[in-house]
C-alpha cells in the first residue's frame, strides 16, 4: 500500500528537482548522480514530526531484490533528517527506474551491516571517504520488499 499524505518537497533545490525529474519522467531521467553515471533511487518516507510525505534521492545499492539506504549525508557530523523518519515509520516506498515498490526499512548492525557496507562502497566509493570524515557510524538500513 503506497504511502499517502501531503508531499513536502525538500528545502534543497537540487534534491527537489531531481525527485521531480525522476518521477515526472517515469524513472527515465534524473536517475544518476549528476554526470557520474552512478544510479540513484528515490526513497519516499513519512516525516517523523510532520507526518508529511518526504522524498529523497539515494545511491542505488541493490542485492537480490533488497536495497541499502545509507544515511551518509556526505560525512556530515549529524545523521540526515530522513534517518529519523525511517526509525519512526519503517514503511517506505522505493522507486528504482520505472519500478516503485513498498518496502520495510530495518537498521542493520554488526556482520550484516559490514556485508552491506561492502556492497555500498562498491556501488559508490565515496561512502568510504564520508565514513573517514566523521566520528558518527554512518547508519545503514536494509530495505526489504513488503
Ligand atoms: C535537508 C534535509 O534533508 P535530510 O533529510 O537531512 O537529507 C539530506 C540528504 O541525505 C538528502 O538530501 C539526500 O537526498 C542527499 N543524497 C544522499 N544522501 C545520503 O545520505 N545518502 C545517499 O546515498 C545520497 C545520495 C544522493 C544522490 C543524489 C542526490 O541528489 C542526493 C543524494 C531536509 O529535507 N530537511 C527538511 C525536513 C525533512 C524531514 O524529513 N523532516 C521530518 C522531521 C524529521 C525529524 O526531525 O525527526 C518531518 O517532516 O517530520 C527541512 O529542513 O525542512
GROMACS .gro file of N, CA and C and ligand atoms in nm:
model
  491
    1UNK      N    1   0.087  -0.120   0.000
    1UNK     CA    2   0.000   0.000   0.000
    1UNK      C    3   0.090   0.125   0.000
    2UNK      N    4   0.091   0.202  -0.109
    2UNK     CA    5   0.181   0.319  -0.115
    2UNK      C    6   0.152   0.417  -0.001
    3UNK      N    7   0.254   0.491   0.038
    3UNK     CA    8   0.237   0.592   0.143
    3UNK      C    9   0.147   0.702   0.090
    4UNK      N   10   0.045   0.742   0.168
    4UNK     CA   11  -0.037   0.854   0.120
    4UNK      C   12  -0.019   0.970   0.217
    5UNK      N   13  -0.055   1.088   0.171
    5UNK     CA   14  -0.043   1.208   0.255
    5UNK      C   15   0.010   1.324   0.172
    6UNK      N   16   0.029   1.437   0.240
    6UNK     CA   17   0.071   1.559   0.169
    6UNK      C   18   0.222   1.558   0.148
    7UNK      N   19   0.263   1.573   0.024
    7UNK     CA   20   0.407   1.574  -0.009
    7UNK      C   21   0.467   1.709   0.028
    8UNK      N   22   0.580   1.700   0.097
    8UNK     CA   23   0.654   1.823   0.134
    8UNK      C   24   0.789   1.817   0.064
    9UNK      N   25   0.809   1.892  -0.043
    9UNK     CA   26   0.936   1.885  -0.116
    9UNK      C   27   1.055   1.924  -0.028
   10UNK      N   28   1.172   1.873  -0.065
   10UNK     CA   29   1.293   1.904   0.011
   10UNK      C   30   1.323   2.054   0.002
   11UNK      N   31   1.376   2.112   0.109
   11UNK     CA   32   1.419   2.253   0.102
   11UNK      C   33   1.543   2.270   0.014
   12UNK      N   34   1.610   2.157  -0.016
   12UNK     CA   35   1.731   2.165  -0.101
   12UNK      C   36   1.687   2.158  -0.248
   13UNK      N   37   1.713   2.264  -0.321
   13UNK     CA   38   1.659   2.276  -0.459
   13UNK      C   39   1.703   2.161  -0.547
   14UNK      N   40   1.835   2.121  -0.538
   14UNK     CA   41   1.881   2.016  -0.633
   14UNK      C   42   1.816   1.882  -0.601
   15UNK      N   43   1.785   1.863  -0.474
   15UNK     CA   44   1.717   1.738  -0.433
   15UNK      C   45   1.574   1.738  -0.485
   16UNK      N   46   1.504   1.851  -0.462
   16UNK     CA   47   1.363   1.866  -0.505
   16UNK      C   48   1.353   1.844  -0.656
   17UNK      N   49   1.449   1.906  -0.728
   17UNK     CA   50   1.444   1.900  -0.875
   17UNK      C   51   1.473   1.759  -0.925
   18UNK      N   52   1.567   1.690  -0.858
   18UNK     CA   53   1.597   1.554  -0.904
   18UNK      C   54   1.477   1.462  -0.882
   19UNK      N   55   1.412   1.477  -0.768
   19UNK     CA   56   1.292   1.396  -0.740
   19UNK      C   57   1.184   1.424  -0.845
   20UNK      N   58   1.165   1.553  -0.874
   20UNK     CA   59   1.059   1.590  -0.971
   20UNK      C   60   1.090   1.534  -1.110
   21UNK      N   61   1.216   1.543  -1.153
   21UNK     CA   62   1.254   1.494  -1.286
   21UNK      C   63   1.241   1.341  -1.292
   22UNK      N   64   1.286   1.276  -1.186
   22UNK     CA   65   1.282   1.128  -1.179
   22UNK      C   66   1.138   1.080  -1.192
   23UNK      N   67   1.052   1.142  -1.110
   23UNK     CA   68   0.912   1.095  -1.104
   23UNK      C   69   0.835   1.135  -1.230
   24UNK      N   70   0.856   1.259  -1.277
   24UNK     CA   71   0.775   1.305  -1.392
   24UNK      C   72   0.817   1.233  -1.520
   25UNK      N   73   0.940   1.179  -1.523
   25UNK     CA   74   0.986   1.107  -1.643
   25UNK      C   75   0.961   0.957  -1.631
   26UNK      N   76   0.891   0.918  -1.525
   26UNK     CA   77   0.864   0.773  -1.506
   26UNK      C   78   0.992   0.695  -1.481
   27UNK      N   79   1.089   0.764  -1.419
   27UNK     CA   80   1.214   0.693  -1.385
   27UNK      C   81   1.307   0.674  -1.503
   28UNK      N   82   1.294   0.762  -1.603
   28UNK     CA   83   1.387   0.752  -1.718
   28UNK      C   84   1.487   0.868  -1.720
   29UNK      N   85   1.461   0.973  -1.641
   29UNK     CA   86   1.557   1.085  -1.636
   29UNK      C   87   1.587   1.119  -1.490
   30UNK      N   88   1.704   1.184  -1.469
   30UNK     CA   89   1.739   1.220  -1.330
   30UNK      C   90   1.775   1.097  -1.248
   31UNK      N   91   1.815   0.990  -1.318
   31UNK     CA   92   1.835   0.860  -1.248
   31UNK      C   93   1.981   0.832  -1.213
   32UNK      N   94   2.065   0.936  -1.229
   32UNK     CA   95   2.207   0.916  -1.189
   32UNK      C   96   2.250   1.035  -1.103
   33UNK      N   97   2.363   1.016  -1.037
   33UNK     CA   98   2.420   1.125  -0.957
   33UNK      C   99   2.497   1.218  -1.051
   34UNK      N  100   2.434   1.329  -1.079
   34UNK     CA  101   2.489   1.427  -1.173
   34UNK      C  102   2.543   1.354  -1.296
   35UNK      N  103   2.670   1.384  -1.337
   35UNK     CA  104   2.719   1.321  -1.462
   35UNK      C  105   2.810   1.202  -1.431
   36UNK      N  106   2.797   1.147  -1.308
   36UNK     CA  107   2.885   1.033  -1.274
   36UNK      C  108   2.837   0.904  -1.341
   37UNK      N  109   2.707   0.903  -1.382
   37UNK     CA  110   2.653   0.779  -1.441
   37UNK      C  111   2.618   0.677  -1.334
   38UNK      N  112   2.643   0.714  -1.205
   38UNK     CA  113   2.611   0.618  -1.098
   38UNK      C  114   2.462   0.626  -1.066
   39UNK      N  115   2.396   0.508  -1.059
   39UNK     CA  116   2.249   0.509  -1.045
   39UNK      C  117   2.199   0.553  -0.909
   40UNK      N  118   2.083   0.617  -0.914
   40UNK     CA  119   2.018   0.674  -0.796
   40UNK      C  120   1.876   0.618  -0.787
   41UNK      N  121   1.827   0.602  -0.665
   41UNK     CA  122   1.687   0.562  -0.644
   41UNK      C  123   1.619   0.674  -0.565
   42UNK      N  124   1.485   0.671  -0.561
   42UNK     CA  125   1.409   0.771  -0.483
   42UNK      C  126   1.340   0.698  -0.368
   43UNK      N  127   1.368   0.745  -0.246
   43UNK     CA  128   1.308   0.686  -0.127
   43UNK      C  129   1.200   0.780  -0.075
   44UNK      N  130   1.081   0.726  -0.057
   44UNK     CA  131   0.969   0.803  -0.001
   44UNK      C  132   0.948   0.759   0.142
   45UNK      N  133   0.946   0.859   0.233
   45UNK     CA  134   0.932   0.829   0.376
   45UNK      C  135   0.820   0.915   0.433
   46UNK      N  136   0.781   0.882   0.556
   46UNK     CA  137   0.683   0.968   0.624
   46UNK      C  138   0.757   1.050   0.731
   47UNK      N  139   0.740   1.182   0.730
   47UNK     CA  140   0.807   1.270   0.825
   47UNK      C  141   0.777   1.231   0.969
   48UNK      N  142   0.881   1.217   1.049
   48UNK     CA  143   0.863   1.170   1.188
   48UNK      C  144   0.787   1.272   1.272
   49UNK      N  145   0.799   1.400   1.237
   49UNK     CA  146   0.729   1.504   1.314
   49UNK      C  147   0.607   1.558   1.239
   50UNK      N  148   0.626   1.583   1.109
   50UNK     CA  149   0.518   1.648   1.033
   50UNK      C  150   0.414   1.547   0.985
   51UNK      N  151   0.458   1.420   0.971
   51UNK     CA  152   0.368   1.319   0.913
   51UNK      C  153   0.353   1.335   0.763
   52UNK      N  154   0.423   1.436   0.709
   52UNK     CA  155   0.413   1.462   0.564
   52UNK      C  156   0.499   1.361   0.486
   53UNK      N  157   0.473   1.350   0.357
   53UNK     CA  158   0.548   1.261   0.268
   53UNK      C  159   0.676   1.334   0.227
   54UNK      N  160   0.790   1.266   0.248
   54UNK     CA  161   0.921   1.323   0.217
   54UNK      C  162   0.989   1.231   0.117
   55UNK      N  163   1.055   1.289   0.017
   55UNK     CA  164   1.122   1.208  -0.085
   55UNK      C  165   1.267   1.252  -0.100
   56UNK      N  166   1.355   1.152  -0.101
   56UNK     CA  167   1.496   1.184  -0.117
   56UNK      C  168   1.563   1.088  -0.214
   57UNK      N  169   1.655   1.140  -0.297
   57UNK     CA  170   1.736   1.052  -0.382
   57UNK      C  171   1.846   0.988  -0.296
   58UNK      N  172   1.877   0.863  -0.325
   58UNK     CA  173   1.988   0.793  -0.260
   58UNK      C  174   2.063   0.715  -0.366
   59UNK      N  175   2.191   0.684  -0.338
   59UNK     CA  176   2.264   0.598  -0.433
   59UNK      C  177   2.197   0.461  -0.435
   60UNK      N  178   2.197   0.399  -0.553
   60UNK     CA  179   2.134   0.266  -0.568
   60UNK      C  180   2.233   0.159  -0.524
   61UNK      N  181   2.196   0.091  -0.415
   61UNK     CA  182   2.277  -0.023  -0.367
   61UNK      C  183   2.180  -0.140  -0.356
   62UNK      N  184   2.188  -0.234  -0.450
   62UNK     CA  185   2.086  -0.340  -0.460
   62UNK      C  186   2.152  -0.476  -0.460
   63UNK      N  187   2.087  -0.571  -0.394
   63UNK     CA  188   2.137  -0.709  -0.396
   63UNK      C  189   2.019  -0.804  -0.384
   64UNK      N  190   1.996  -0.881  -0.488
   64UNK     CA  191   1.889  -0.983  -0.489
   64UNK      C  192   1.755  -0.927  -0.441
   65UNK      N  193   1.724  -0.809  -0.495
   65UNK     CA  194   1.590  -0.753  -0.471
   65UNK      C  195   1.579  -0.672  -0.344
   66UNK      N  196   1.685  -0.667  -0.266
   66UNK     CA  197   1.685  -0.582  -0.146
   66UNK      C  198   1.782  -0.466  -0.170
   67UNK      N  199   1.761  -0.357  -0.099
   67UNK     CA  200   1.841  -0.237  -0.120
   67UNK      C  201   1.898  -0.189   0.013
   68UNK      N  202   2.006  -0.110   0.006
   68UNK     CA  203   2.056  -0.043   0.126
   68UNK      C  204   2.023   0.106   0.114
   69UNK      N  205   1.987   0.165   0.227
   69UNK     CA  206   1.973   0.312   0.236
   69UNK      C  207   2.083   0.356   0.332
   70UNK      N  208   2.179   0.433   0.279
   70UNK     CA  209   2.298   0.470   0.356
   70UNK      C  210   2.285   0.616   0.400
   71UNK      N  211   2.273   0.638   0.532
   71UNK     CA  212   2.247   0.773   0.585
   71UNK      C  213   2.379   0.849   0.601
   72UNK      N  214   2.445   0.869   0.485
   72UNK     CA  215   2.580   0.929   0.486
   72UNK      C  216   2.576   1.082   0.494
   73UNK      N  217   2.492   1.143   0.417
   73UNK     CA  218   2.487   1.290   0.409
   73UNK      C  219   2.628   1.348   0.395
   74UNK      N  220   2.705   1.288   0.306
   74UNK     CA  221   2.837   1.341   0.271
   74UNK      C  222   2.936   1.342   0.385
   75UNK      N  223   2.911   1.261   0.488
   75UNK     CA  224   3.005   1.257   0.601
   75UNK      C  225   2.981   1.369   0.701
   76UNK      N  226   2.868   1.433   0.690
   76UNK     CA  227   2.829   1.541   0.784
   76UNK      C  228   2.830   1.487   0.927
   77UNK      N  229   2.856   1.572   1.028
   77UNK     CA  230   2.865   1.520   1.165
   77UNK      C  231   2.733   1.463   1.219
   78UNK      N  232   2.621   1.506   1.162
   78UNK     CA  233   2.492   1.457   1.212
   78UNK      C  234   2.420   1.375   1.106
   79UNK      N  235   2.336   1.281   1.153
   79UNK     CA  236   2.260   1.199   1.058
   79UNK      C  237   2.171   1.289   0.971
   80UNK      N  238   2.144   1.250   0.848
   80UNK     CA  239   2.040   1.321   0.772
   80UNK      C  240   1.907   1.304   0.845
   81UNK      N  241   1.821   1.402   0.826
   81UNK     CA  242   1.695   1.402   0.900
   81UNK      C  243   1.608   1.283   0.861
   82UNK      N  244   1.621   1.236   0.736
   82UNK     CA  245   1.536   1.122   0.692
   82UNK      C  246   1.563   0.996   0.774
   83UNK      N  247   1.685   0.990   0.837
   83UNK     CA  248   1.716   0.877   0.926
   83UNK      C  249   1.606   0.861   1.031
   84UNK      N  250   1.563   0.975   1.087
   84UNK     CA  251   1.463   0.970   1.195
   84UNK      C  252   1.324   0.932   1.141
   85UNK      N  253   1.301   0.963   1.016
   85UNK     CA  254   1.173   0.921   0.955
   85UNK      C  255   1.166   0.769   0.948
   86UNK      N  256   1.276   0.706   0.903
   86UNK     CA  257   1.277   0.560   0.890
   86UNK      C  258   1.268   0.495   1.027
   87UNK      N  259   1.332   0.556   1.129
   87UNK     CA  260   1.325   0.497   1.263
   87UNK      C  261   1.181   0.506   1.316
   88UNK      N  262   1.111   0.615   1.277
   88UNK     CA  263   0.976   0.632   1.335
   88UNK      C  264   0.870   0.555   1.256
   89UNK      N  265   0.891   0.542   1.121
   89UNK     CA  266   0.796   0.464   1.040
   89UNK      C  267   0.875   0.389   0.934
   90UNK      N  268   0.896   0.259   0.955
   90UNK     CA  269   0.980   0.181   0.861
   90UNK      C  270   0.913   0.150   0.728
   91UNK      N  271   0.782   0.188   0.714
   91UNK     CA  272   0.715   0.165   0.586
   91UNK      C  273   0.759   0.274   0.489
   92UNK      N  274   0.827   0.233   0.382
   92UNK     CA  275   0.879   0.330   0.284
   92UNK      C  276   0.840   0.282   0.145
   93UNK      N  277   0.862   0.370   0.048
   93UNK     CA  278   0.844   0.332  -0.092
   93UNK      C  279   0.977   0.360  -0.162
   94UNK      N  280   1.013   0.270  -0.252
   94UNK     CA  281   1.137   0.289  -0.326
   94UNK      C  282   1.107   0.291  -0.475
   95UNK      N  283   1.160   0.393  -0.544
   95UNK     CA  284   1.150   0.391  -0.691
   95UNK      C  285   1.288   0.367  -0.749
   96UNK      N  286   1.299   0.260  -0.824
   96UNK     CA  287   1.426   0.225  -0.891
   96UNK      C  288   1.396   0.222  -1.041
   97UNK      N  289   1.434   0.333  -1.110
   97UNK     CA  290   1.395   0.343  -1.251
   97UNK      C  291   1.243   0.355  -1.257
   98UNK      N  292   1.182   0.270  -1.340
   98UNK     CA  293   1.035   0.281  -1.357
   98UNK      C  294   0.961   0.202  -1.249
   99UNK      N  295   1.034   0.128  -1.168
   99UNK     CA  296   0.968   0.038  -1.071
   99UNK      C  297   0.955   0.104  -0.933
  100UNK      N  298   0.830   0.105  -0.884
  100UNK     CA  299   0.808   0.156  -0.748
  100UNK      C  300   0.758   0.041  -0.663
  101UNK      N  301   0.813   0.025  -0.542
  101UNK     CA  302   0.760  -0.082  -0.457
  101UNK      C  303   0.761  -0.042  -0.309
  102UNK      N  304   0.665  -0.100  -0.238
  102UNK     CA  305   0.660  -0.080  -0.092
  102UNK      C  306   0.771  -0.163  -0.030
  103UNK      N  307   0.837  -0.104   0.068
  103UNK     CA  308   0.948  -0.173   0.134
  103UNK      C  309   0.935  -0.150   0.284
  104UNK      N  310   1.006  -0.237   0.360
  104UNK     CA  311   1.020  -0.213   0.504
  104UNK      C  312   1.168  -0.186   0.531
  105UNK      N  313   1.193  -0.078   0.604
  105UNK     CA  314   1.333  -0.039   0.633
  105UNK      C  315   1.371  -0.090   0.772
  106UNK      N  316   1.491  -0.148   0.778
  106UNK     CA  317   1.540  -0.202   0.907
  106UNK      C  318   1.686  -0.161   0.921
  107UNK      N  319   1.718  -0.089   1.031
  107UNK     CA  320   1.858  -0.051   1.051
  107UNK      C  321   1.939  -0.175   1.086
  108UNK      N  322   2.056  -0.188   1.025
  108UNK     CA  323   2.136  -0.310   1.045
  108UNK      C  324   2.269  -0.277   1.112
  109UNK      N  325   2.323  -0.377   1.182
  109UNK     CA  326   2.450  -0.357   1.255
  109UNK      C  327   2.535  -0.483   1.238
  110UNK      N  328   2.655  -0.478   1.296
  110UNK     CA  329   2.739  -0.599   1.302
  110UNK      C  330   2.774  -0.655   1.164
  111UNK      N  331   2.774  -0.789   1.157
  111UNK     CA  332   2.817  -0.856   1.032
  111UNK      C  333   2.725  -0.821   0.915
  112UNK      N  334   2.594  -0.810   0.947
  112UNK     CA  335   2.500  -0.779   0.838
  112UNK      C  336   2.532  -0.641   0.779
  113UNK      N  337   2.562  -0.545   0.869
  113UNK     CA  338   2.596  -0.411   0.820
  113UNK      C  339   2.727  -0.416   0.741
  114UNK      N  340   2.825  -0.491   0.792
  114UNK     CA  341   2.957  -0.499   0.726
  114UNK      C  342   2.942  -0.553   0.585
  115UNK      N  343   2.850  -0.651   0.567
  115UNK     CA  344   2.828  -0.710   0.434
  115UNK      C  345   2.767  -0.606   0.339
  116UNK      N  346   2.666  -0.532   0.390
  116UNK     CA  347   2.600  -0.431   0.307
  116UNK      C  348   2.690  -0.309   0.287
  117UNK      N  349   2.776  -0.280   0.386
  117UNK     CA  350   2.867  -0.165   0.370
  117UNK      C  351   2.962  -0.190   0.253
  118UNK      N  352   3.008  -0.315   0.241
  118UNK     CA  353   3.096  -0.350   0.130
  118UNK      C  354   3.024  -0.326  -0.003
  119UNK      N  355   2.897  -0.372  -0.010
  119UNK     CA  356   2.819  -0.352  -0.133
  119UNK      C  357   2.801  -0.202  -0.161
  120UNK      N  358   2.776  -0.125  -0.053
  120UNK     CA  359   2.751   0.019  -0.070
  120UNK      C  360   2.876   0.088  -0.125
  121UNK      N  361   2.993   0.058  -0.068
  121UNK     CA  362   3.118   0.121  -0.113
  121UNK      C  363   3.153   0.075  -0.254
  122UNK      N  364   3.117  -0.048  -0.287
  122UNK     CA  365   3.142  -0.095  -0.426
  122UNK      C  366   3.056  -0.015  -0.524
  123UNK      N  367   2.932   0.017  -0.480
  123UNK     CA  368   2.841   0.091  -0.569
  123UNK      C  369   2.878   0.239  -0.574
  124UNK      N  370   2.927   0.292  -0.459
  124UNK     CA  371   2.957   0.435  -0.451
  124UNK      C  372   3.077   0.455  -0.359
  125UNK      N  373   3.199   0.447  -0.414
  125UNK     CA  374   3.321   0.451  -0.333
  125UNK      C  375   3.334   0.570  -0.236
  126UNK      N  376   3.279   0.687  -0.269
  126UNK     CA  377   3.291   0.799  -0.172
  126UNK      C  378   3.231   0.771  -0.035
  127UNK      N  379   3.145   0.670  -0.024
  127UNK     CA  380   3.092   0.638   0.111
  127UNK      C  381   3.208   0.613   0.209
  128UNK      N  382   3.316   0.550   0.158
  128UNK     CA  383   3.430   0.517   0.246
  128UNK      C  384   3.496   0.646   0.296
  129UNK      N  385   3.505   0.745   0.205
  129UNK     CA  386   3.564   0.874   0.245
  129UNK      C  387   3.473   0.945   0.346
  130UNK      N  388   3.342   0.936   0.324
  130UNK     CA  389   3.248   1.001   0.417
  130UNK      C  390   3.266   0.942   0.557
  131UNK      N  391   3.285   0.809   0.564
  131UNK     CA  392   3.298   0.749   0.698
  131UNK      C  393   3.427   0.795   0.765
  132UNK      N  394   3.533   0.815   0.681
  132UNK     CA  395   3.660   0.867   0.735
  132UNK      C  396   3.642   1.006   0.796
  133UNK      N  397   3.550   1.082   0.732
  133UNK     CA  398   3.534   1.224   0.766
  133UNK      C  399   3.461   1.248   0.899
  134UNK      N  400   3.390   1.147   0.948
  134UNK     CA  401   3.303   1.172   1.063
  134UNK      C  402   3.322   1.066   1.171
  135UNK      N  403   3.299   1.108   1.300
  135UNK     CA  404   3.308   1.012   1.411
  135UNK      C  405   3.182   0.927   1.421
  136UNK      N  406   3.070   0.981   1.366
  136UNK     CA  407   2.947   0.901   1.377
  136UNK      C  408   2.959   0.779   1.287
  137UNK      N  409   2.901   0.666   1.333
  137UNK     CA  410   2.895   0.548   1.245
  137UNK      C  411   2.780   0.574   1.148
  138UNK      N  412   2.810   0.576   1.019
  138UNK     CA  413   2.706   0.605   0.921
  138UNK      C  414   2.601   0.493   0.923
  139UNK      N  415   2.476   0.527   0.954
  139UNK     CA  416   2.374   0.422   0.963
  139UNK      C  417   2.341   0.362   0.826
  140UNK      N  418   2.315   0.232   0.829
  140UNK     CA  419   2.274   0.161   0.705
  140UNK      C  420   2.142   0.090   0.735
  141UNK      N  421   2.046   0.111   0.648
  141UNK     CA  422   1.919   0.038   0.656
  141UNK      C  423   1.916  -0.061   0.540
  142UNK      N  424   1.855  -0.176   0.567
  142UNK     CA  425   1.824  -0.262   0.452
  142UNK      C  426   1.675  -0.245   0.425
  143UNK      N  427   1.643  -0.234   0.296
  143UNK     CA  428   1.503  -0.216   0.254
  143UNK      C  429   1.458  -0.348   0.191
  144UNK      N  430   1.353  -0.406   0.249
  144UNK     CA  431   1.305  -0.537   0.201
  144UNK      C  432   1.164  -0.525   0.148
  145UNK      N  433   1.138  -0.585   0.031
  145UNK     CA  434   1.003  -0.575  -0.027
  145UNK      C  435   0.898  -0.626   0.071
  146UNK      N  436   0.785  -0.554   0.075
  146UNK     CA  437   0.677  -0.593   0.169
  146UNK      C  438   0.612  -0.722   0.116
  147LIG     C1  439   1.784   1.899   0.416
  147LIG     C2  440   1.713   1.791   0.493
  147LIG     O1  441   1.738   1.667   0.426
  147LIG     P1  442   1.783   1.535   0.505
  147LIG     O2  443   1.659   1.454   0.533
  147LIG     O3  444   1.871   1.570   0.620
  147LIG     O4  445   1.865   1.456   0.391
  147LIG     C3  446   1.986   1.513   0.348
  147LIG     C4  447   2.040   1.427   0.234
  147LIG     O5  448   2.069   1.296   0.283
  147LIG     C5  449   1.938   1.415   0.122
  147LIG     O6  450   1.921   1.541   0.065
  147LIG     C6  451   1.983   1.314   0.016
  147LIG     O7  452   1.890   1.311  -0.089
  147LIG     C7  453   2.121   1.352  -0.041
  147LIG     N1  454   2.173   1.233  -0.115
  147LIG     C8  455   2.216   1.126  -0.040
  147LIG     N2  456   2.216   1.136   0.096
  147LIG     C9  457   2.254   1.028   0.172
  147LIG     O8  458   2.252   1.037   0.295
  147LIG     N3  459   2.293   0.910   0.112
  147LIG    C10  460   2.298   0.895  -0.023
  147LIG     O9  461   2.331   0.786  -0.073
  147LIG    C11  462   2.259   1.007  -0.105
  147LIG    C12  463   2.260   1.002  -0.245
  147LIG    C13  464   2.213   1.111  -0.321
  147LIG    C14  465   2.207   1.106  -0.462
  147LIG    C15  466   2.157   1.214  -0.535
  147LIG    C16  467   2.112   1.329  -0.468
  147LIG    O10  468   2.063   1.433  -0.538
  147LIG    C17  469   2.119   1.338  -0.328
  147LIG    C18  470   2.168   1.228  -0.253
  147LIG    C19  471   1.562   1.814   0.488
  147LIG    O11  472   1.496   1.773   0.394
  147LIG     N4  473   1.513   1.879   0.591
  147LIG    C20  474   1.371   1.916   0.595
  147LIG    C21  475   1.296   1.825   0.692
  147LIG    C22  476   1.288   1.686   0.635
  147LIG    C23  477   1.212   1.587   0.720
  147LIG    O12  478   1.207   1.470   0.685
  147LIG     N5  479   1.151   1.632   0.835
  147LIG    C24  480   1.079   1.541   0.921
  147LIG    C25  481   1.127   1.560   1.064
  147LIG    C26  482   1.234   1.461   1.094
  147LIG    C27  483   1.290   1.484   1.238
  147LIG    O13  484   1.350   1.593   1.259
  147LIG    O14  485   1.270   1.397   1.322
  147LIG    C28  486   0.929   1.562   0.912
  147LIG    O15  487   0.880   1.603   0.806
  147LIG    O16  488   0.859   1.533   1.008
  147LIG    C29  489   1.360   2.059   0.643
  147LIG    O17  490   1.461   2.111   0.694
  147LIG    O18  491   1.251   2.114   0.625
   0.00000   0.00000   0.00000
